[in-house]
Short mmCIF file of N, CA and C in Angstrom, two decimals:
data_model
loop_
_atom_site.label_atom_id
_atom_site.label_comp_id
_atom_site.label_asym_id
_atom_site.label_seq_id
_atom_site.Cartn_x
_atom_site.Cartn_y
_atom_site.Cartn_z
N MET A 1 -0.37 78.22 -3.60
CA MET A 1 -0.35 79.45 -3.87
C MET A 1 -2.02 80.00 -3.50
N ARG A 2 -3.55 79.07 -3.34
CA ARG A 2 -4.31 79.16 -2.88
C ARG A 2 -4.91 79.34 -1.38
N MET A 3 -3.46 78.52 -0.98
CA MET A 3 -3.52 78.18 0.62
C MET A 3 -2.91 79.69 1.13
N THR A 4 -1.75 80.35 0.71
CA THR A 4 -1.34 81.27 0.71
C THR A 4 -2.08 82.96 0.93
N MET A 5 -2.99 82.76 -0.19
CA MET A 5 -3.91 83.52 -0.22
C MET A 5 -5.41 83.27 0.78
N THR A 6 -5.67 82.46 0.81
CA THR A 6 -6.40 82.22 2.60
C THR A 6 -6.29 82.90 3.58
N THR A 7 -4.69 82.21 3.54
CA THR A 7 -4.29 83.10 5.07
C THR A 7 -4.02 84.32 4.83
N MET A 8 -3.70 85.33 4.02
CA MET A 8 -3.48 86.21 3.95
C MET A 8 -4.89 86.88 4.11
N MET A 9 -5.78 86.29 3.41
CA MET A 9 -7.26 86.99 3.45
C MET A 9 -7.53 87.07 4.94
N THR A 10 -7.84 86.21 5.57
CA THR A 10 -7.56 85.86 7.06
C THR A 10 -6.71 86.90 7.95
N MET A 11 -5.81 86.84 7.53
CA MET A 11 -4.93 88.06 8.45
C MET A 11 -5.71 89.43 8.20
N THR A 12 -5.66 89.82 7.41
CA THR A 12 -6.06 90.73 6.76
C THR A 12 -7.22 91.59 7.44
N THR A 13 -8.22 90.80 7.69
CA THR A 13 -9.90 90.63 7.68
C THR A 13 -9.55 91.32 9.22
N THR A 14 -9.19 90.70 9.87
CA THR A 14 -8.56 90.84 11.77
C THR A 14 -8.07 92.01 11.55
N ARG A 15 -7.94 92.67 10.83
CA ARG A 15 -6.75 93.94 11.38
C ARG A 15 -7.74 95.22 10.26
N ARG A 16 -6.93 96.67 10.37
CA ARG A 16 -7.22 97.90 9.91
C ARG A 16 -7.70 97.76 8.14
N ARG A 17 -8.64 98.83 8.10
CA ARG A 17 -8.70 98.88 6.19
C ARG A 17 -6.82 99.23 5.81
N THR A 18 -6.51 99.82 6.39
CA THR A 18 -5.10 100.13 5.85
C THR A 18 -3.80 98.91 5.46
N THR A 19 -3.63 98.62 6.84
CA THR A 19 -3.41 96.81 6.74
C THR A 19 -4.15 95.82 5.53
N THR A 20 -5.10 96.11 5.81
CA THR A 20 -5.76 95.21 4.72
C THR A 20 -5.26 95.37 2.91
N ILE A 21 -5.30 97.09 2.84
CA ILE A 21 -4.58 97.22 2.05
C ILE A 21 -3.56 97.15 1.31
N THR A 22 -2.43 97.63 2.75
CA THR A 22 -1.22 96.94 1.81
C THR A 22 -0.95 95.48 1.65
N MET A 23 -1.34 95.03 2.68
CA MET A 23 -1.14 93.54 2.05
C MET A 23 -1.98 92.54 0.25
N THR A 24 -3.05 93.17 0.76
CA THR A 24 -3.38 93.01 -0.73
C THR A 24 -2.48 93.31 -2.07
N MET A 25 -2.02 94.92 -1.59
CA MET A 25 -0.64 95.23 -2.50
C MET A 25 -0.03 94.19 -2.65
N MET A 26 0.88 93.40 -1.41
CA MET A 26 1.78 92.39 -1.63
C MET A 26 1.28 91.31 -2.44
N MET A 27 0.10 90.83 -1.74
CA MET A 27 -0.31 89.74 -2.30
C MET A 27 -0.21 89.60 -4.06
N MET A 28 -0.89 90.86 -4.75
CA MET A 28 -0.56 91.31 -5.57
C MET A 28 0.79 91.12 -6.76
N MET A 29 1.54 91.65 -6.02
CA MET A 29 3.03 91.84 -5.96
C MET A 29 3.72 90.22 -6.17
N MET A 30 3.16 89.79 -4.99
CA MET A 30 3.86 87.78 -4.99
C MET A 30 2.57 86.82 -6.37
N THR A 31 1.82 87.66 -6.38
CA THR A 31 0.80 86.59 -7.87
C THR A 31 1.88 86.90 -8.90
N LEU A 32 1.85 88.63 -9.17
CA LEU A 32 2.97 88.68 -10.32
C LEU A 32 4.06 88.28 -10.76
N MET A 33 4.92 88.21 -9.76
CA MET A 33 6.21 87.39 -9.45
C MET A 33 5.95 85.80 -10.06
N MET A 34 5.26 85.00 -9.16
CA MET A 34 5.01 83.90 -9.79
C MET A 34 4.95 83.74 -10.67
N MET A 35 3.70 84.58 -11.85
CA MET A 35 3.43 84.13 -12.99
C MET A 35 4.61 84.47 -13.89
N ILE A 36 5.30 85.59 -13.60
CA ILE A 36 6.54 85.98 -14.16
C ILE A 36 7.52 84.54 -14.25
N THR A 37 8.26 84.48 -13.24
CA THR A 37 8.91 83.09 -12.93
C THR A 37 8.08 81.84 -13.47
N THR A 38 7.41 81.50 -13.22
CA THR A 38 6.47 80.58 -14.07
C THR A 38 6.64 80.33 -15.84
N MET A 39 6.18 81.74 -16.22
CA MET A 39 6.05 82.16 -18.17
C MET A 39 7.72 82.27 -18.50
N THR A 40 8.65 82.76 -17.82
CA THR A 40 10.10 82.68 -18.04
C THR A 40 10.70 81.24 -18.34
N THR A 41 10.17 80.52 -16.83
CA THR A 41 10.84 79.43 -16.84
C THR A 41 10.14 78.23 -18.35
N ILE A 42 8.84 78.60 -18.41
CA ILE A 42 8.08 77.74 -19.93
C ILE A 42 8.76 78.55 -20.76
N THR A 43 9.25 79.89 -20.94
CA THR A 43 10.02 80.17 -22.71
C THR A 43 11.14 79.70 -22.67
N MET A 44 12.33 79.36 -21.60
CA MET A 44 13.17 79.21 -21.64
C MET A 44 13.71 77.63 -22.22
N LEU A 45 12.60 77.17 -21.42
CA LEU A 45 12.25 75.27 -21.79
C LEU A 45 11.92 75.23 -23.16
N LEU A 46 10.92 76.01 -23.95
CA LEU A 46 10.51 75.90 -24.89
C LEU A 46 11.43 76.11 -26.36
N VAL A 47 12.50 77.57 -25.59
CA VAL A 47 13.59 78.13 -26.47
C VAL A 47 14.65 76.58 -26.49
N ILE A 48 15.23 76.29 -25.65
CA ILE A 48 16.14 74.82 -25.27
C ILE A 48 15.82 73.88 -26.56
N VAL A 49 13.97 73.55 -26.06
CA VAL A 49 13.71 72.61 -27.39
C VAL A 49 14.56 72.79 -28.48
N THR A 50 13.18 73.95 -28.19
CA THR A 50 13.39 74.86 -30.43
C THR A 50 14.77 74.71 -31.10
N ILE A 51 15.85 74.58 -30.22
CA ILE A 51 17.39 75.01 -30.32
C ILE A 51 17.76 73.40 -30.70
N MET A 52 17.49 72.74 -29.67
CA MET A 52 17.96 70.85 -29.50
C MET A 52 17.39 70.69 -31.02
N LEU A 53 15.90 70.94 -31.25
CA LEU A 53 15.80 70.55 -32.34
C LEU A 53 16.31 70.81 -33.93
N LEU A 54 16.38 72.34 -33.40
CA LEU A 54 17.58 72.76 -35.11
C LEU A 54 18.35 71.78 -35.30
N LEU A 55 19.03 72.11 -34.05
CA LEU A 55 20.55 71.39 -34.06
C LEU A 55 20.61 70.14 -34.80
N LEU A 56 19.59 68.89 -33.98
CA LEU A 56 19.67 67.32 -34.56
C LEU A 56 19.22 67.89 -36.18
N LEU A 57 18.21 68.72 -35.98
CA LEU A 57 18.14 69.01 -37.74
C LEU A 57 19.31 69.13 -39.13
N MET A 58 20.30 70.26 -38.30
CA MET A 58 21.35 71.34 -39.01
C MET A 58 22.78 69.37 -39.28
N THR A 59 22.22 68.80 -37.66
CA THR A 59 23.45 67.74 -38.14
C THR A 59 23.04 65.96 -39.48
N MET A 60 21.92 66.10 -39.22
CA MET A 60 21.31 65.09 -39.76
C MET A 60 21.29 65.33 -41.41
N LEU A 61 21.06 67.00 -41.60
CA LEU A 61 21.41 67.14 -43.13
C LEU A 61 23.05 66.74 -43.15
N LEU A 62 23.48 67.39 -42.60
CA LEU A 62 25.23 67.39 -43.12
C LEU A 62 25.69 66.39 -43.09
N LEU A 63 25.17 65.30 -41.82
CA LEU A 63 25.61 63.79 -42.26
C LEU A 63 25.49 63.33 -43.39
N MET A 64 23.79 63.62 -44.17
CA MET A 64 23.02 63.24 -45.29
C MET A 64 24.48 63.54 -46.51
N MET A 65 24.25 64.69 -46.78
CA MET A 65 25.99 65.31 -47.16
C MET A 65 27.12 64.76 -47.48
N ARG A 66 27.24 64.27 -46.63
CA ARG A 66 28.79 63.89 -46.04
C ARG A 66 28.20 62.17 -47.06
N TRP A 67 27.50 61.59 -46.52
CA TRP A 67 26.93 60.21 -46.90
C TRP A 67 27.26 60.15 -48.64
N ARG A 68 26.26 61.43 -49.14
CA ARG A 68 26.12 61.43 -50.93
C ARG A 68 27.52 61.64 -51.54
N LEU A 69 28.05 62.65 -50.70
CA LEU A 69 29.14 62.67 -51.11
C LEU A 69 30.71 61.48 -51.31
N LYS A 70 30.59 61.04 -50.35
CA LYS A 70 31.19 59.55 -49.96
C LYS A 70 31.05 58.40 -50.98
N SER A 71 29.51 58.23 -50.89
CA SER A 71 28.99 57.42 -52.01
C SER A 71 28.97 58.18 -53.42
N ARG A 72 29.43 59.23 -54.34
CA ARG A 72 29.92 59.36 -55.32
C ARG A 72 31.16 58.89 -55.60
N THR A 73 32.33 60.00 -55.10
CA THR A 73 33.69 59.34 -55.46
C THR A 73 34.42 59.79 -53.73
N ARG A 74 35.47 59.85 -53.89
CA ARG A 74 36.14 60.17 -52.85
C ARG A 74 37.05 61.29 -53.32
N THR A 75 37.12 62.29 -52.90
CA THR A 75 37.96 63.45 -52.89
C THR A 75 37.98 64.49 -52.41
N ARG A 76 38.18 65.78 -52.18
CA ARG A 76 38.95 66.40 -51.47
C ARG A 76 37.30 67.29 -50.58
N ALA A 77 36.40 67.21 -51.75
CA ALA A 77 35.10 67.64 -51.19
C ALA A 77 34.69 66.85 -49.87
N THR A 78 34.89 65.69 -49.86
CA THR A 78 34.60 64.57 -48.08
C THR A 78 35.35 65.74 -47.22
N THR A 79 36.80 65.63 -47.67
CA THR A 79 37.73 66.22 -46.31
C THR A 79 37.41 67.55 -45.71
N THR A 80 36.81 68.45 -46.89
CA THR A 80 35.71 69.51 -46.68
C THR A 80 34.60 70.01 -45.83
N THR A 81 34.18 68.83 -46.66
CA THR A 81 32.56 68.32 -45.74
C THR A 81 32.59 67.94 -44.33
N THR A 82 34.00 67.28 -44.03
CA THR A 82 33.97 66.79 -42.53
C THR A 82 34.57 67.58 -41.96
N THR A 83 35.24 68.56 -42.37
CA THR A 83 36.01 69.43 -41.08
C THR A 83 34.51 70.68 -40.95
N THR A 84 33.92 70.81 -42.44
CA THR A 84 32.75 71.54 -41.64
C THR A 84 31.98 71.38 -41.00
N THR A 85 31.57 69.72 -40.76
CA THR A 85 30.75 69.23 -39.97
C THR A 85 31.53 69.72 -38.57
N THR A 86 32.77 68.92 -38.51
CA THR A 86 33.05 69.08 -36.75
C THR A 86 33.24 70.81 -36.34
N THR A 87 33.71 71.23 -37.40
CA THR A 87 33.38 72.66 -36.83
C THR A 87 31.92 73.07 -36.60
N MET A 88 30.99 72.56 -37.06
CA MET A 88 29.53 73.21 -37.19
C MET A 88 29.25 72.58 -36.12
N MET A 89 29.59 71.13 -35.34
CA MET A 89 29.50 70.68 -34.13
C MET A 89 29.92 71.47 -33.09
N MET A 90 30.90 71.51 -32.90
CA MET A 90 31.86 72.55 -32.20
C MET A 90 30.91 73.92 -31.66
N MET A 91 30.43 74.64 -33.00
CA MET A 91 29.61 75.61 -32.68
C MET A 91 28.34 75.20 -31.74
N MET A 92 27.69 74.53 -31.90
CA MET A 92 26.63 74.03 -31.48
C MET A 92 26.27 73.37 -30.38
N MET A 93 27.99 72.51 -29.61
CA MET A 93 28.22 72.47 -28.34
C MET A 93 28.32 74.06 -27.69
N MET A 94 28.86 75.01 -28.23
CA MET A 94 29.17 76.20 -27.49
C MET A 94 28.07 76.84 -27.37
N MET A 95 26.82 76.84 -28.03
CA MET A 95 26.07 77.49 -28.11
C MET A 95 25.21 76.25 -26.93
N MET A 96 24.85 75.45 -26.75
CA MET A 96 24.36 74.66 -25.55
C MET A 96 24.94 75.16 -24.32
N MET A 97 26.34 75.09 -24.27
CA MET A 97 26.57 75.24 -23.26
C MET A 97 26.46 77.08 -23.17
N MET A 98 26.66 77.86 -23.94
CA MET A 98 25.74 79.06 -23.49
C MET A 98 24.68 79.26 -23.17
N MET A 99 23.96 78.69 -23.47
CA MET A 99 22.60 78.73 -23.29
C MET A 99 21.97 77.84 -22.15
N MET A 100 23.26 76.67 -21.52
CA MET A 100 22.78 76.18 -20.16
C MET A 100 23.16 77.04 -19.04
N MET A 101 24.26 78.14 -19.45
CA MET A 101 24.93 78.90 -18.18
C MET A 101 23.69 80.00 -18.46
N MET A 102 23.04 80.61 -19.15
CA MET A 102 22.00 81.67 -19.58
C MET A 102 20.17 81.20 -18.76
N MET A 103 20.28 79.95 -18.74
CA MET A 103 19.51 79.34 -18.12
C MET A 103 19.70 79.38 -16.61
N MET A 104 20.96 78.62 -16.34
CA MET A 104 20.96 78.61 -14.97
C MET A 104 21.30 80.21 -14.07
N MET A 105 21.79 80.96 -14.82
CA MET A 105 21.71 82.44 -14.47
C MET A 105 20.54 82.92 -14.33
N MET A 106 19.48 82.51 -15.19
CA MET A 106 17.69 83.22 -14.96
C MET A 106 17.38 82.68 -13.82
N MET A 107 17.67 81.34 -13.87
CA MET A 107 16.82 80.94 -12.84
C MET A 107 17.42 81.55 -11.33
N MET A 108 18.88 81.74 -11.29
CA MET A 108 19.33 82.03 -10.02
C MET A 108 17.93 83.24 -9.75
N MET A 109 18.12 84.27 -10.72
CA MET A 109 17.84 85.20 -10.54
C MET A 109 16.26 85.23 -9.86
N THR A 110 15.74 84.61 -10.68
CA THR A 110 14.11 84.20 -10.48
C THR A 110 13.98 84.23 -8.74
N MET A 111 14.85 82.45 -8.48
CA MET A 111 14.82 82.10 -7.12
C MET A 111 15.52 83.37 -6.13
N THR A 112 16.19 83.96 -6.30
CA THR A 112 16.85 85.08 -5.26
C THR A 112 15.59 86.39 -5.02
N MET A 113 14.91 86.38 -6.40
CA MET A 113 13.64 87.27 -6.36
C MET A 113 12.26 86.82 -5.74
N THR A 114 12.27 85.71 -5.52
CA THR A 114 11.10 85.15 -4.98
C THR A 114 11.69 84.84 -3.43
N MET A 115 12.60 84.44 -2.91
CA MET A 115 13.04 84.44 -1.96
C MET A 115 13.01 85.96 -1.26
N MET A 116 13.56 87.05 -1.68
CA MET A 116 13.28 88.65 -1.14
C MET A 116 11.36 88.32 -0.81
N MET A 117 10.87 87.82 -1.44
CA MET A 117 9.78 88.64 -1.65
C MET A 117 9.09 87.66 -0.41
N MET A 118 9.27 86.57 0.00
CA MET A 118 8.89 85.42 0.42
C MET A 118 9.54 86.31 1.98
N MET A 119 10.60 86.69 1.99
CA MET A 119 11.58 87.78 3.37
C MET A 119 10.25 88.77 3.35
N MET A 120 9.81 89.45 2.87
CA MET A 120 9.56 90.58 2.77
C MET A 120 7.85 90.42 3.48
N MET A 121 7.65 89.07 2.95
CA MET A 121 6.27 88.83 3.25
C MET A 121 5.99 88.50 4.55
N MET A 122 7.30 87.75 5.25
CA MET A 122 7.36 87.14 6.22
C MET A 122 7.63 88.22 7.57
N ILE A 123 8.19 89.34 6.84
CA ILE A 123 8.41 90.49 8.08
C ILE A 123 7.16 91.28 8.07
#
């Protein structure tokens, strides 16, 4: 980023005031875009991590419940718990898949935007 900034500054100094203004504007846009992309990536990563943690906690709790039920008595309750656990796991998997898809989409969008900006800069 710093390298680009310096290069831009050097380029602008050689030309007129109007060009400098336009270039500065472009630079501002670029910086903003970069900041946005970084922020989005960070936030998405954080969200994913939190979701993973939550899923793990939920699964652990369910397992604990099942173990307790098993230790006490073998009744219909155990079967119901197992079914619930399986369903929960399925739901979790689905959620994870959805999140991953969303992440991919977001990443693609950001990448495309950055590429477009770069192209604009080059021209």
